[in-house]
Coordinates of C-alpha atoms in Angstrom, one line a residue:
M1 CA 85.2 47.5 26.7
R2 CA 85.6 47.6 30.5
T3 CA 84.1 51.1 30.6
A4 CA 81.1 49.9 28.5
I5 CA 80.5 46.9 30.8
E6 CA 80.8 49.1 33.9
L7 CA 78.3 51.6 32.4
V8 CA 75.8 48.9 31.6
G9 CA 76.2 47.5 35.1
I10 CA 75.6 50.9 36.7
L11 CA 72.6 51.5 34.4
S12 CA 71.1 48.1 35.1
T13 CA 71.5 48.6 38.9
L14 CA 69.8 52.0 38.7
Y15 CA 67.0 50.6 36.6
A16 CA 66.4 47.7 39.0
A17 CA 66.5 50.0 42.0
G18 CA 64.1 52.5 40.5
L19 CA 61.7 49.8 39.4
N20 CA 61.6 48.1 42.8
L21 CA 61.2 51.5 44.5
S22 CA 58.2 52.2 42.3
Y23 CA 56.7 48.8 43.1
L24 CA 57.3 49.6 46.8
A25 CA 55.4 52.9 46.4
L26 CA 52.5 51.3 44.5
W27 CA 52.1 48.4 46.9
P28 CA 50.3 50.2 49.8
L29 CA 48.0 52.0 47.3
A30 CA 47.1 48.7 45.6
R31 CA 46.6 46.9 48.9
R32 CA 44.3 49.7 50.1
G33 CA 42.3 49.6 46.9
L34 CA 42.0 45.9 46.9
G35 CA 40.8 45.9 50.5
R36 CA 38.1 48.4 49.7
E37 CA 36.9 46.3 46.8
V38 CA 36.8 43.1 49.0
R39 CA 34.7 44.9 51.6
R40 CA 32.2 46.0 48.9
R41 CA 31.5 42.5 47.8
G42 CA 29.0 41.9 50.5
W43 CA 26.8 44.8 49.3
T44 CA 23.7 44.2 47.2
W45 CA 24.0 47.4 45.2
Y46 CA 24.2 45.4 41.9
E47 CA 20.8 43.9 42.5
E48 CA 19.4 47.3 43.1
A49 CA 21.1 48.7 40.0
F50 CA 19.8 45.8 37.9
A51 CA 16.2 46.6 38.9
S52 CA 16.4 50.4 38.8
P53 CA 15.0 52.2 35.8
L54 CA 17.7 54.9 36.3
T55 CA 20.6 52.5 35.5
P56 CA 22.2 53.8 32.3
A57 CA 21.9 51.8 29.1
V58 CA 25.1 50.5 27.5
S59 CA 26.2 49.8 24.0
I60 CA 28.7 47.0 23.7
L61 CA 31.2 47.5 20.8
V62 CA 33.0 44.7 19.1
A63 CA 35.5 44.9 16.2
A64 CA 35.8 41.5 14.4
Y65 CA 38.2 40.4 11.7
N66 CA 38.2 36.7 10.6
E67 CA 36.6 35.6 13.9
Q68 CA 34.2 32.9 12.5
E69 CA 35.3 30.4 15.2
T70 CA 34.8 32.6 18.2
L71 CA 32.3 35.4 17.4
V72 CA 29.1 33.5 17.9
D73 CA 30.2 32.2 21.4
A74 CA 31.4 35.7 22.3
T75 CA 28.1 37.2 21.2
A76 CA 26.2 34.6 23.4
S77 CA 28.4 35.7 26.4
L78 CA 27.6 39.4 25.8
L79 CA 23.9 38.8 25.4
A80 CA 23.8 36.7 28.6
Q81 CA 24.9 39.7 30.6
R82 CA 22.7 40.4 33.7
Y83 CA 22.1 44.0 32.8
P84 CA 18.7 45.7 32.3
S85 CA 19.3 47.6 29.0
L86 CA 22.0 47.0 26.4
E87 CA 22.7 46.8 22.7
L88 CA 25.4 45.0 20.8
V89 CA 27.2 46.6 17.8
V90 CA 29.5 44.3 15.9
V91 CA 31.7 45.7 13.1
D92 CA 33.0 43.1 10.6
D93 CA 36.1 44.9 9.5
G94 CA 36.6 43.3 6.1
S95 CA 36.8 39.7 7.1
T96 CA 37.6 37.2 4.4
D97 CA 36.0 34.2 6.2
E98 CA 32.4 33.6 7.3
T99 CA 32.4 35.9 10.4
A100 CA 29.4 37.9 9.3
A101 CA 27.5 35.0 7.8
R102 CA 27.7 32.9 10.9
L103 CA 26.4 35.7 13.1
I104 CA 23.6 36.5 10.7
D105 CA 22.5 32.8 10.7
A106 CA 22.8 32.4 14.4
Y107 CA 20.5 35.4 15.3
G108 CA 18.4 35.8 12.2
L109 CA 19.7 39.3 11.4
E110 CA 18.0 41.2 8.6
R111 CA 19.5 43.8 6.3
V112 CA 18.6 47.5 7.0
V113 CA 19.5 50.9 5.6
P114 CA 22.7 52.4 7.2
A115 CA 22.0 55.2 9.6
A116 CA 25.4 56.4 10.9
R117 CA 25.7 59.9 12.3
G118 CA 29.0 60.8 10.6
E119 CA 30.6 62.1 13.8
L120 CA 33.9 60.2 13.3
C121 CA 36.1 59.3 10.4
Y122 CA 36.2 55.7 9.2
R123 CA 36.0 53.6 6.0
A124 CA 32.6 53.7 4.4
V125 CA 30.0 51.1 5.5
S126 CA 28.9 48.6 2.9
E127 CA 26.1 46.7 4.7
V128 CA 24.1 46.9 8.0
W129 CA 22.2 44.0 9.5
R130 CA 20.0 44.2 12.6
T131 CA 17.7 42.3 14.9
E132 CA 15.8 43.4 18.1
L133 CA 15.8 40.1 20.0
P134 CA 16.9 39.1 22.5
H135 CA 18.6 42.4 22.7
P136 CA 19.2 44.8 19.8
I137 CA 22.1 43.5 17.7
T138 CA 23.6 45.6 14.9
L139 CA 26.1 44.1 12.5
I140 CA 28.1 46.5 10.3
R141 CA 30.2 45.3 7.3
K142 CA 32.9 47.6 5.9
P143 CA 36.3 47.3 4.2
N144 CA 39.3 46.5 6.4
G145 CA 40.7 49.6 8.2
G146 CA 42.1 48.2 11.4
R147 CA 40.7 47.9 14.9
A148 CA 40.6 51.6 15.7
D149 CA 38.8 52.4 12.4
A150 CA 36.2 49.7 13.2
L151 CA 35.6 50.9 16.7
N152 CA 35.1 54.5 15.4
C153 CA 32.4 53.1 13.1
A154 CA 30.8 51.2 16.0
L155 CA 31.0 54.3 18.3
D156 CA 29.3 56.4 15.6
V157 CA 26.4 53.9 15.4
A158 CA 26.0 53.2 19.1
E159 CA 22.8 54.6 20.6
H160 CA 23.5 54.7 24.4
E161 CA 25.3 57.0 26.8
Y162 CA 28.0 54.5 27.8
V163 CA 29.9 52.2 25.5
C164 CA 31.7 49.0 26.6
V165 CA 34.5 47.9 24.2
T166 CA 35.6 44.3 24.0
D167 CA 37.1 41.8 21.6
A168 CA 35.5 39.3 19.4
D169 CA 37.4 36.4 21.0
S170 CA 36.7 37.5 24.6
I171 CA 34.2 36.0 27.1
L172 CA 32.7 38.1 29.8
D173 CA 31.4 36.8 33.2
P174 CA 27.6 37.1 33.5
D175 CA 27.8 40.1 35.9
A176 CA 30.8 41.8 34.3
L177 CA 28.9 44.6 32.8
S178 CA 26.9 45.3 35.9
V179 CA 30.0 45.4 38.1
I180 CA 32.1 47.6 35.8
L181 CA 29.3 50.2 36.0
R182 CA 29.7 50.5 39.7
P183 CA 32.2 53.4 39.6
V184 CA 29.9 55.2 37.3
L185 CA 26.9 54.7 39.5
E186 CA 28.9 55.9 42.5
D187 CA 30.2 59.1 40.8
P188 CA 28.5 59.7 37.4
E189 CA 29.7 63.3 37.1
R190 CA 33.4 62.5 37.3
V191 CA 33.9 59.0 36.0
V192 CA 34.6 59.0 32.3
A193 CA 36.1 55.6 31.8
V194 CA 36.4 52.3 33.7
A195 CA 38.9 49.5 33.1
G196 CA 38.0 45.9 33.9
T197 CA 40.2 42.9 34.7
I198 CA 41.5 40.5 32.0
R199 CA 42.1 36.9 32.9
I200 CA 43.7 34.1 30.8
A201 CA 41.3 31.6 29.2
N202 CA 43.8 29.1 28.0
S203 CA 42.9 25.5 29.2
C204 CA 39.7 26.8 30.9
R205 CA 36.4 25.2 30.0
F206 CA 33.6 27.2 28.4
E207 CA 30.0 26.2 27.6
A208 CA 27.6 28.3 25.6
G209 CA 29.7 31.4 25.9
R210 CA 30.2 31.1 29.7
M211 CA 33.3 30.1 31.7
V212 CA 32.3 27.0 33.7
E213 CA 35.8 25.8 35.0
A214 CA 38.9 27.9 35.5
R215 CA 42.1 26.0 35.1
V216 CA 45.8 26.8 35.1
P217 CA 47.1 26.9 31.5
R218 CA 48.8 23.7 30.5
S219 CA 51.3 25.7 28.4
T220 CA 54.3 26.9 30.5
L221 CA 54.4 30.2 28.5
A222 CA 50.7 30.9 29.1
A223 CA 51.1 30.0 32.8
F224 CA 53.9 32.6 33.2
Q225 CA 51.6 35.1 31.5
T226 CA 48.9 34.3 34.1
V227 CA 51.2 35.6 36.8
E228 CA 52.1 38.6 34.7
Y229 CA 48.5 39.5 34.1
L230 CA 47.6 39.1 37.8
R231 CA 50.5 41.4 38.8
A232 CA 49.6 44.0 36.1
F233 CA 45.9 44.2 37.0
L234 CA 45.6 43.5 40.7
F235 CA 48.8 45.4 41.6
G236 CA 49.7 47.9 39.0
R237 CA 46.3 49.1 37.9
L238 CA 45.0 49.3 41.4
G239 CA 48.0 51.4 42.5
W240 CA 47.7 53.8 39.6
D241 CA 43.9 54.0 40.0
S242 CA 44.5 55.5 43.5
L243 CA 46.5 58.3 41.9
N244 CA 43.9 58.8 39.1
S245 CA 46.8 58.0 36.8
L246 CA 45.6 54.8 35.1
M247 CA 47.2 55.0 31.7
I248 CA 45.5 52.2 29.9
V249 CA 41.9 51.0 29.6
S250 CA 42.4 47.7 27.9
G251 CA 40.7 47.3 24.5
A252 CA 39.7 43.8 25.6
F253 CA 37.3 45.1 28.2
G254 CA 36.7 48.8 29.1
L255 CA 33.8 51.2 29.6
F256 CA 33.6 54.8 28.4
R257 CA 31.2 57.7 28.4
R258 CA 30.3 58.1 24.7
D259 CA 30.2 61.9 24.7
V260 CA 33.7 62.2 26.1
L261 CA 35.0 59.8 23.6
L262 CA 33.5 61.8 20.8
A263 CA 34.7 65.1 22.2
A264 CA 38.3 63.6 22.4
G265 CA 38.1 62.5 18.7
G266 CA 37.5 58.8 19.0
Y267 CA 40.2 56.3 18.4
W268 CA 43.5 57.2 16.7
A269 CA 43.9 54.9 13.7
D270 CA 47.6 55.6 13.1
T271 CA 48.9 53.4 15.9
V272 CA 48.8 49.7 16.9
G273 CA 48.3 50.7 20.6
E274 CA 45.0 52.5 20.2
D275 CA 43.7 51.6 23.7
L276 CA 46.8 53.1 25.4
E277 CA 46.8 56.2 23.2
L278 CA 43.1 56.8 23.8
T279 CA 43.5 56.6 27.6
I280 CA 46.4 59.1 27.6
R281 CA 44.4 61.4 25.4
L282 CA 41.4 61.2 27.7
H283 CA 43.6 62.4 30.6
R284 CA 44.9 65.2 28.4
H285 CA 41.4 66.2 27.1
M286 CA 39.9 66.3 30.6
R287 CA 42.8 68.2 32.1
D288 CA 42.9 70.7 29.3
R289 CA 39.2 71.4 30.0
G290 CA 40.0 71.9 33.6
G291 CA 37.2 69.8 35.0
R292 CA 37.3 67.1 37.7
Y293 CA 37.3 63.6 36.3
R294 CA 38.3 60.1 37.1
I295 CA 39.5 57.1 35.0
A296 CA 38.8 54.2 37.3
Y297 CA 39.7 50.5 37.6
A298 CA 37.2 47.9 38.8
P299 CA 39.0 44.6 39.7
D300 CA 35.9 42.4 40.0
P301 CA 34.5 42.4 36.4
I302 CA 36.3 39.6 34.5
C303 CA 37.0 39.2 30.8
W304 CA 38.5 36.0 29.7
T305 CA 40.8 36.0 26.7
E306 CA 43.4 33.7 25.0
V307 CA 47.1 34.5 25.2
P308 CA 49.9 33.2 22.9
E309 CA 51.3 29.8 23.7
D310 CA 54.4 29.9 21.5
A311 CA 57.4 32.2 21.5
V312 CA 56.9 33.4 18.0
T313 CA 53.4 34.6 18.5
L314 CA 54.2 36.1 21.9
G315 CA 57.2 37.9 20.5
R316 CA 55.1 39.4 17.7
Q317 CA 52.4 40.5 20.2
R318 CA 55.0 42.2 22.5
R319 CA 56.7 43.9 19.6
R320 CA 53.4 45.3 18.6
W321 CA 52.7 46.5 22.2
H322 CA 56.1 48.1 22.4
R323 CA 55.7 49.9 19.1
G324 CA 52.2 51.2 20.3
L325 CA 53.7 52.4 23.5
W326 CA 56.4 54.4 21.8
E327 CA 53.9 55.9 19.3
S328 CA 51.6 57.0 22.2
L329 CA 54.5 58.4 24.3
W330 CA 55.9 60.3 21.3
R331 CA 52.5 61.7 20.3
H332 CA 51.9 63.0 23.8
R333 CA 55.5 64.0 24.6
D334 CA 54.5 67.6 25.5
M335 CA 52.6 66.2 28.6
F336 CA 55.8 65.0 30.2
C337 CA 56.7 66.6 33.5
R338 CA 54.1 69.4 33.2
R339 CA 52.2 70.4 36.3
R340 CA 49.0 71.1 34.4
Y341 CA 48.7 67.4 33.7
G342 CA 49.1 66.4 37.3
A343 CA 50.1 62.9 38.3
P344 CA 49.6 61.4 34.8
G345 CA 52.1 63.9 33.3
M346 CA 54.5 64.2 36.3
V347 CA 54.6 60.5 37.4
A348 CA 52.8 58.0 35.1
L349 CA 54.2 59.0 31.7
P350 CA 57.9 59.2 33.0
Y351 CA 57.3 55.7 34.5
L352 CA 56.1 54.4 31.2
L353 CA 59.1 55.8 29.4
L354 CA 61.7 54.7 31.8
F355 CA 60.4 51.3 32.9
E356 CA 57.9 50.0 30.4
F357 CA 59.6 51.3 27.2
G358 CA 63.2 51.5 28.5
G359 CA 63.1 48.2 30.5
P360 CA 63.4 45.7 27.6
L361 CA 66.2 47.8 26.0
I362 CA 68.2 47.9 29.3
E363 CA 67.6 44.2 29.9
A364 CA 68.6 43.2 26.4
L365 CA 71.8 45.3 26.7
A366 CA 72.7 43.6 30.0
W367 CA 72.1 40.1 28.5
V368 CA 74.6 41.0 25.7
M369 CA 77.2 42.6 27.9
F370 CA 77.1 40.1 30.8
P371 CA 78.6 37.0 28.9
I372 CA 81.2 39.3 27.2
G373 CA 82.3 40.4 30.7
L374 CA 82.5 36.8 31.8
A375 CA 84.5 35.8 28.8
Y376 CA 87.1 38.6 29.2
G377 CA 87.3 38.2 33.0
M378 CA 85.7 41.5 33.7
V379 CA 82.9 39.9 35.7
D380 CA 83.8 37.8 38.7
P381 CA 82.2 34.3 38.2
R382 CA 81.8 34.0 42.0
L383 CA 79.1 36.8 41.8
V384 CA 77.1 34.6 39.4
G385 CA 77.1 31.7 41.8

């Protein structure tokens, strides 16, 4: 028992030291990236982009399942984007409530003949509804196949060069789409994907699909997640972006070049972490091709989303994330520590394995062994004080 407790102590110490050293290494990279973004805020490039006929059109893709309470407001938020040319593609993934009916009634959609390209695999489409005003809206109804299956369907129907993926319960700031396009406008040849920032909507006030008052969540659990999200996006993602090793473009708000997504095979339906797996696969696809590319992070565009406020729901969410992480790491295990995959394979993937996947396991083991060590006198109580 003493040996086991000592081994856990050594392992926990090494884990804590390694994690803090990685944060120390990422800090100057994140600080430099954030400083660069702050200096750019005074520019008027987005007004020029909004007025320019050369600004690329964007298809916004939304997968919805039993979202009758949120989809209409989310749609209003998306259609209110200050962007010159966009379309909205919503996939009702086998909802059992009035998700589709409410959207049809709200925007006067009319039934049309399906016209999918058949470039990706997904469950057969049963109905397609469409309207052209105020922006083109396409509603696709199909049997339930999961979020990845629904997004493959939306990607197959999308008409534009770039696609923006978001959730049916998310609200975008009015300029979010314009701002997330900035890395593309700066470097259209290399940028194949852009990740936006996710903020927590709990306790905030929204009107007509727009956030009008940001508030700190009343729930203690949600408030802790606010700090966690800020650290993850404004620290972690900024740091990894500087190394071109951003390993996740969140499914709640991300932009992709459609042709690259199709060439990479679309979303993988056999995982619960489809956004993480897709981002890793994009790194792999681009490096296997040998071309220069970038998966960027844009901290300014904001997407607001609800987070769990009770321990049961939060635990279920984190278990799903952890399972998706392991599935993605296992599927791309041959990328680990291979020079051909650069910083993503040599640095980012080992970091995900050791600290993101291994962290909860090491911490749980320490929480089990620590009270045992106290009870048997193997841990000095004075160290706790």
